[in-house]
XYZ file of C-alpha atoms in Angstrom:
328
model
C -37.331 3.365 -15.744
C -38.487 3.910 -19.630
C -37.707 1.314 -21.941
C -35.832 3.922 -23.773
C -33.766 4.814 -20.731
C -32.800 0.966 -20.244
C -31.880 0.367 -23.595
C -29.203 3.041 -23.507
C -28.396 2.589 -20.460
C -27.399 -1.404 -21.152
C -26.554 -0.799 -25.109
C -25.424 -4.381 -24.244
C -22.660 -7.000 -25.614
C -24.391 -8.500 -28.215
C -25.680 -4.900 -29.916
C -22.219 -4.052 -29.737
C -20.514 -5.433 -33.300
C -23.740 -4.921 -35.442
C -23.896 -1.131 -34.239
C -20.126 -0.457 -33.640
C -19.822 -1.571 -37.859
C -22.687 0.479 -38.980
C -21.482 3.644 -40.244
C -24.091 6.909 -39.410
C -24.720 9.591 -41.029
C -22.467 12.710 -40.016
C -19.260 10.440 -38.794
C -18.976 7.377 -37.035
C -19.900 5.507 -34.287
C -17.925 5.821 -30.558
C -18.059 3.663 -28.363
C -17.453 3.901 -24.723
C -17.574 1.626 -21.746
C -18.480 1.683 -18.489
C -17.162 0.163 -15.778
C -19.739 0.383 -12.473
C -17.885 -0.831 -9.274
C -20.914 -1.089 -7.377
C -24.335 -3.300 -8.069
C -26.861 -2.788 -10.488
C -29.482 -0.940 -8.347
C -32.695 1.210 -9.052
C -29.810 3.744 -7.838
C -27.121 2.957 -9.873
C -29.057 2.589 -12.738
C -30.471 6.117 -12.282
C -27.173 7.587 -11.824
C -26.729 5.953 -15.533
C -29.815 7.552 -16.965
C -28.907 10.543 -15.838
C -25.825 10.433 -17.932
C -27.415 8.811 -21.138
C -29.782 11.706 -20.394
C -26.512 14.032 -21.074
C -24.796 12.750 -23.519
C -28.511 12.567 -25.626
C -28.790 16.247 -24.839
C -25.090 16.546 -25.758
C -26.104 14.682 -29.576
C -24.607 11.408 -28.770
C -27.436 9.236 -29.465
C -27.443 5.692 -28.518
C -26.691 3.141 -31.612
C -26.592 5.795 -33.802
C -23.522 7.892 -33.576
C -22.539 6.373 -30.022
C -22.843 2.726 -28.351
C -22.111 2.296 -24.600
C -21.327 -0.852 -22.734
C -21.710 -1.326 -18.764
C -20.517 -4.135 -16.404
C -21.447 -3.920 -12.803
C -19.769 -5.580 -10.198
C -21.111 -8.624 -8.095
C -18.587 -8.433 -4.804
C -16.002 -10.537 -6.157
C -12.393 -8.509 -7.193
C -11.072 -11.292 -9.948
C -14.748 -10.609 -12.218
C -14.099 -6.739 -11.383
C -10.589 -7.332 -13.330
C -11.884 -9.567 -15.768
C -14.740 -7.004 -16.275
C -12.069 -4.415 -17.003
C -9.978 -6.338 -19.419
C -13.297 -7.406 -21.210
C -14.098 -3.534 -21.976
C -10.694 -2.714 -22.565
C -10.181 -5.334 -25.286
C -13.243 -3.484 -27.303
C -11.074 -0.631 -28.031
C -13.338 1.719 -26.482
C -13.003 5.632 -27.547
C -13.542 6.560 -23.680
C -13.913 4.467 -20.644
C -15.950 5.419 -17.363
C -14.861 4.316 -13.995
C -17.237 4.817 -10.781
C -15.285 3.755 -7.378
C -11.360 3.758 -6.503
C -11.755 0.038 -7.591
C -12.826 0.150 -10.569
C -9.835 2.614 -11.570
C -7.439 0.922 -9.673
C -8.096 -2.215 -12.197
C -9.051 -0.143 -15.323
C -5.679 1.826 -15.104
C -3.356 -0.829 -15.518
C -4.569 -2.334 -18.752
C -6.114 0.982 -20.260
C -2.884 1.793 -22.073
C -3.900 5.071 -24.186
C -7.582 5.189 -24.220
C -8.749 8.196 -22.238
C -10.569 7.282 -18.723
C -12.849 9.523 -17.142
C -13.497 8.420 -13.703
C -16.388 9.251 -10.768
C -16.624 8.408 -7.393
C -13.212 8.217 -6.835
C -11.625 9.586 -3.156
C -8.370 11.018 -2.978
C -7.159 10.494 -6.609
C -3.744 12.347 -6.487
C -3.059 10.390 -2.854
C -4.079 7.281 -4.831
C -1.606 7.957 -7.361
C -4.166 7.861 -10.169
C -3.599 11.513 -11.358
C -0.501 13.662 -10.826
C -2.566 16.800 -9.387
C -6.525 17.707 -9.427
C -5.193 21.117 -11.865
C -2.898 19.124 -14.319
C -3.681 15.200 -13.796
C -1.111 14.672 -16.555
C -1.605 11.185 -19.296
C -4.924 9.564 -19.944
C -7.309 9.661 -16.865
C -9.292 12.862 -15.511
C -12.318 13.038 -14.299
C -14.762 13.971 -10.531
C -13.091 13.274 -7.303
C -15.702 12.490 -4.551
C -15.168 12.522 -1.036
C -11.506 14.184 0.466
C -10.324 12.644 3.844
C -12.098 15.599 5.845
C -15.505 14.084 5.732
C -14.323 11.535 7.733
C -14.504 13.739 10.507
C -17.742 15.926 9.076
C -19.675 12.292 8.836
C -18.866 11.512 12.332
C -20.346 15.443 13.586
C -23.526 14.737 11.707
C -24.187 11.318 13.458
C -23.143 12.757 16.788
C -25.397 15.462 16.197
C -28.427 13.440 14.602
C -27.995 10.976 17.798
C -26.471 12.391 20.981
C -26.238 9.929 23.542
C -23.387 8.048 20.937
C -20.444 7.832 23.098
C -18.868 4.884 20.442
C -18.336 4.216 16.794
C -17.210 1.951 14.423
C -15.936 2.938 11.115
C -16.244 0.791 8.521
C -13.030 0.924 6.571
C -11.695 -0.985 3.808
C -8.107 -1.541 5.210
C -6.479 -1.620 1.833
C -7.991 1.876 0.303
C -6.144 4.778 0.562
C -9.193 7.141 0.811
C -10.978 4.900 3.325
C -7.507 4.881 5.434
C -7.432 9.034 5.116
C -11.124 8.933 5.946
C -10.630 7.023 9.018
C -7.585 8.739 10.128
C -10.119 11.563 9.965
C -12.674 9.957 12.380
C -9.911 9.395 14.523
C -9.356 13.224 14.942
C -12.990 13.715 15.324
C -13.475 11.317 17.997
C -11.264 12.865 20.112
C -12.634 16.145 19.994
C -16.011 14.852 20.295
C -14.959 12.511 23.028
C -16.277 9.517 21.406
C -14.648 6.035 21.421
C -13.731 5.058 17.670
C -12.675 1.754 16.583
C -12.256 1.011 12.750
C -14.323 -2.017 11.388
C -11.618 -3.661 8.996
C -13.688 -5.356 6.155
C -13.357 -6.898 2.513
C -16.429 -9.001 2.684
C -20.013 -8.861 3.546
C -19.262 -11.487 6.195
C -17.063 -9.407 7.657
C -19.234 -6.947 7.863
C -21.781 -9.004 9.767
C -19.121 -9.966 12.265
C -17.977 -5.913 13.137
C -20.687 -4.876 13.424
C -22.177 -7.940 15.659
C -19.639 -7.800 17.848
C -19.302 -3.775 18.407
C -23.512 -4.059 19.079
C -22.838 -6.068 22.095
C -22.382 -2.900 24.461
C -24.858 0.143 24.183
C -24.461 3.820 22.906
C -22.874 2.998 19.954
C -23.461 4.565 16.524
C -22.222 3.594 12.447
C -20.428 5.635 10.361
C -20.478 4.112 6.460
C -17.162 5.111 4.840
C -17.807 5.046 1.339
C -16.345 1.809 -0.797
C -17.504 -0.094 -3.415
C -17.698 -2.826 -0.600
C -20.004 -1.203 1.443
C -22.010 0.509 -1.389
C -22.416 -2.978 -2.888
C -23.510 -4.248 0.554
C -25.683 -1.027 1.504
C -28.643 -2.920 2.153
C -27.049 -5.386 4.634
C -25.258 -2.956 6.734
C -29.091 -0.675 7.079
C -30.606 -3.951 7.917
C -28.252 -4.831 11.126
C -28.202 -1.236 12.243
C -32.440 -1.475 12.411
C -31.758 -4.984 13.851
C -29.050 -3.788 16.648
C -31.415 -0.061 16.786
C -28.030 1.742 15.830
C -27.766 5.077 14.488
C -25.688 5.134 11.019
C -23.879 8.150 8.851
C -23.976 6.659 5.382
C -22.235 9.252 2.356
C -24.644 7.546 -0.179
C -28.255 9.729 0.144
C -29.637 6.227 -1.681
C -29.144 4.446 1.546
C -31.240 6.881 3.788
C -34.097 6.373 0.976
C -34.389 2.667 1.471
C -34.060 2.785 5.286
C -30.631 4.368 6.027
C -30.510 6.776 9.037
C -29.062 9.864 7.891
C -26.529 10.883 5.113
C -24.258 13.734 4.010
C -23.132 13.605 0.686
C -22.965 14.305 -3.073
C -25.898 14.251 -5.548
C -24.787 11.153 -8.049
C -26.882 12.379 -10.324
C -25.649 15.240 -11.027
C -22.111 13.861 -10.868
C -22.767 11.214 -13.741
C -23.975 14.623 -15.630
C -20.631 15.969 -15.385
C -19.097 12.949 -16.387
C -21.035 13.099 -19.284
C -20.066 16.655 -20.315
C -16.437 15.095 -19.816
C -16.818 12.369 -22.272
C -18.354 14.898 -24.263
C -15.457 17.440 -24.479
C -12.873 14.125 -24.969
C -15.283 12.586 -28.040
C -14.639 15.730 -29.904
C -10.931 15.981 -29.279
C -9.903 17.376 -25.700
C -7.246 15.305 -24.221
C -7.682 13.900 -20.652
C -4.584 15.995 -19.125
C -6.628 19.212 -20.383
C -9.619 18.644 -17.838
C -9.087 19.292 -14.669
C -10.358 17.037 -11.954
C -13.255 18.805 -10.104
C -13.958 18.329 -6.761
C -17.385 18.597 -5.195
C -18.510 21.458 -4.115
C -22.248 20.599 -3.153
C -22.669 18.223 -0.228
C -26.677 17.021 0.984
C -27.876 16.619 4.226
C -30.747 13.664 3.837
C -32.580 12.223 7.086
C -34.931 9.285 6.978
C -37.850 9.753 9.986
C -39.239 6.796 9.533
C -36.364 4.760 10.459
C -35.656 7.207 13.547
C -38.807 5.769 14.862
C -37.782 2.466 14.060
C -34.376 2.630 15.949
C -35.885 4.841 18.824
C -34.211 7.799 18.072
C -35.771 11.524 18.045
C -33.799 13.768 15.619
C -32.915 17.257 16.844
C -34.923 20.411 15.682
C -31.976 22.176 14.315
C -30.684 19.512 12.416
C -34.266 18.667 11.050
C -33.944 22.528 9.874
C -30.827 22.078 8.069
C -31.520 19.051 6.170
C -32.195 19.092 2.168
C -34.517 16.474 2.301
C -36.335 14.811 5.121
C -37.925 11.283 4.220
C -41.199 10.514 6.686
């Protein structure tokens, strides 16, 4: 990443008051804060760049007429909350949410500053907006994956490894979207004839132990609902699927680039540009309930060869055709 890139991407605490006083030519300065419910990554911080890339296209320019602020998450709820309050107290003319976590905190204590949100599954079954056309008071913003895929992510890994006859779901028992999700594997498993049992997990211990235990007997397969939990533990859960030679689904294509299996999901990138445009629109005076939440409409089929030939696993023709990208 360019040093210019990093610098707007962090802005950072203590740049904050100097540039947040400093009055600009043409108006003042916004501020806006970001609140990243997953870890600082090469991927995460890319899907940042790509929005400092927007806004800078847009005319915000960093600690001139704008200053961001991020905070990432390191696993633990209470600093995700305290990480919330500690962007809320700025005042911030917009705050950015990425996960159903990092809403679900930011919400409560946002009181009337507009929130623009990414990443976020089910958001009117959440309760975080009324409806995706009219999502009513001070939050809008790019719902991610519906319940559906649930069932879609379990069809790709049948179809990118065959001989599964068993899968475990890894579901964070307390999310609403990752519930939905998993009520949709459910429905796919039956068609499919497949044995599904739903990994409960908050930790990455947990995580460990599911997916030790389900390795025990053969033909079994992953399929990586998406959470901040198991985005923030990514790397973990690729590592004991090479170690137990288990196909996984993941809905992040970041995981199949560092040694995930297969994924079918959205382009982040280009999400974090929309949520740009979004901030944009509300910095010059739309109001939140104007924008309606978008869903995604453009889903990516990414396969990693390499780490077929690492589990054992040869990976259909046809599904090779299909695929937007194929890492070898």
């Amino acid at each position: 990443m360019r040093r210019r890139e990093l610098i707007a991407l962090l802005g950072g605490v203590a740049a904050w008051p100097l540039a947040a006083r400093a009055q600009q030519p043409g108006g003042p300065v916004r501020r806006v804060v970001i609140l990243m419910g997953a870890a600082e990554t090469a991927w995460s911080r890319g899907w940042l760049a790509a929005f400092s890339r927007r806004l800078d296209e847009l005319g915000w320019r960093e600690n001139r007429n704008l200053v961001t602020q991020v905070q990432w998450w390191n696993d633990q709820p209470e600093q995700m909350r305290a990480s919330a309050a500690e962007l809320i107290a700025r005042s911030p003319d917009v705050a950015v949410t990425f996960t159903n976590l990092a809403l679900e905190v930011t919400k409560p204590i946002a009181g009337s500053v507009p929130i623009v949100f990414v990443g976020v599954g089910d958001p009117v079954g959440s309760r975080f907006v009324a409806s995706l056309a009219h999502p009513g008071g001070n939050i809008t913003g790019f719902a991610s994956h519906e319940s559906s895929l649930g069932g879609k992510w379990l069809e790709v890994l049948k179809e990118t490894a065959p001989q599964i006859t068993r899968v475990l779901a890894i579901v964070h028992p307390e999310s609403h979207s990752s519930q939905a999700q998993w009520r949709s594997v459910e429905e796919a498993a039956q068609r499919l004839a497949i044995e599904a049992t739903a990994g409960n997990v908050h930790n990455a211990a947990e995580i460990e132990r599911v997916i030790t235990s389900f390795a025990q007997k053969p033909n079994g397969g992953l399929v990586v609902l998406p959470h901040a939990l198991t985005i923030f533990n990514a790397s973990a859960i690729i590592a004991l699927a090479h170690r137990y030679r288990m196909p996984a689904v993941h809905a992040l294509a970041e995981a199949v680039a560092v040694g995930g299996l297969v994924s079918y999901g959205l382009n982040w990138n280009d999400q974090f540009r929309r949520v740009a445009a979004y901030v944009d629109r509300i910095l010059k005076g739309t109001k939140p309930a104007d924008l309606p939440v978008e869903q995604p409409t453009k889903f990516e089929l990414v396969i990693n060869l390499k780490t077929a030939k690492t589990i054992g696993l040869e990976i259909p023709p046809t599904l090779l055709a299909r695929a937007d990208e194929v890492i070898e």
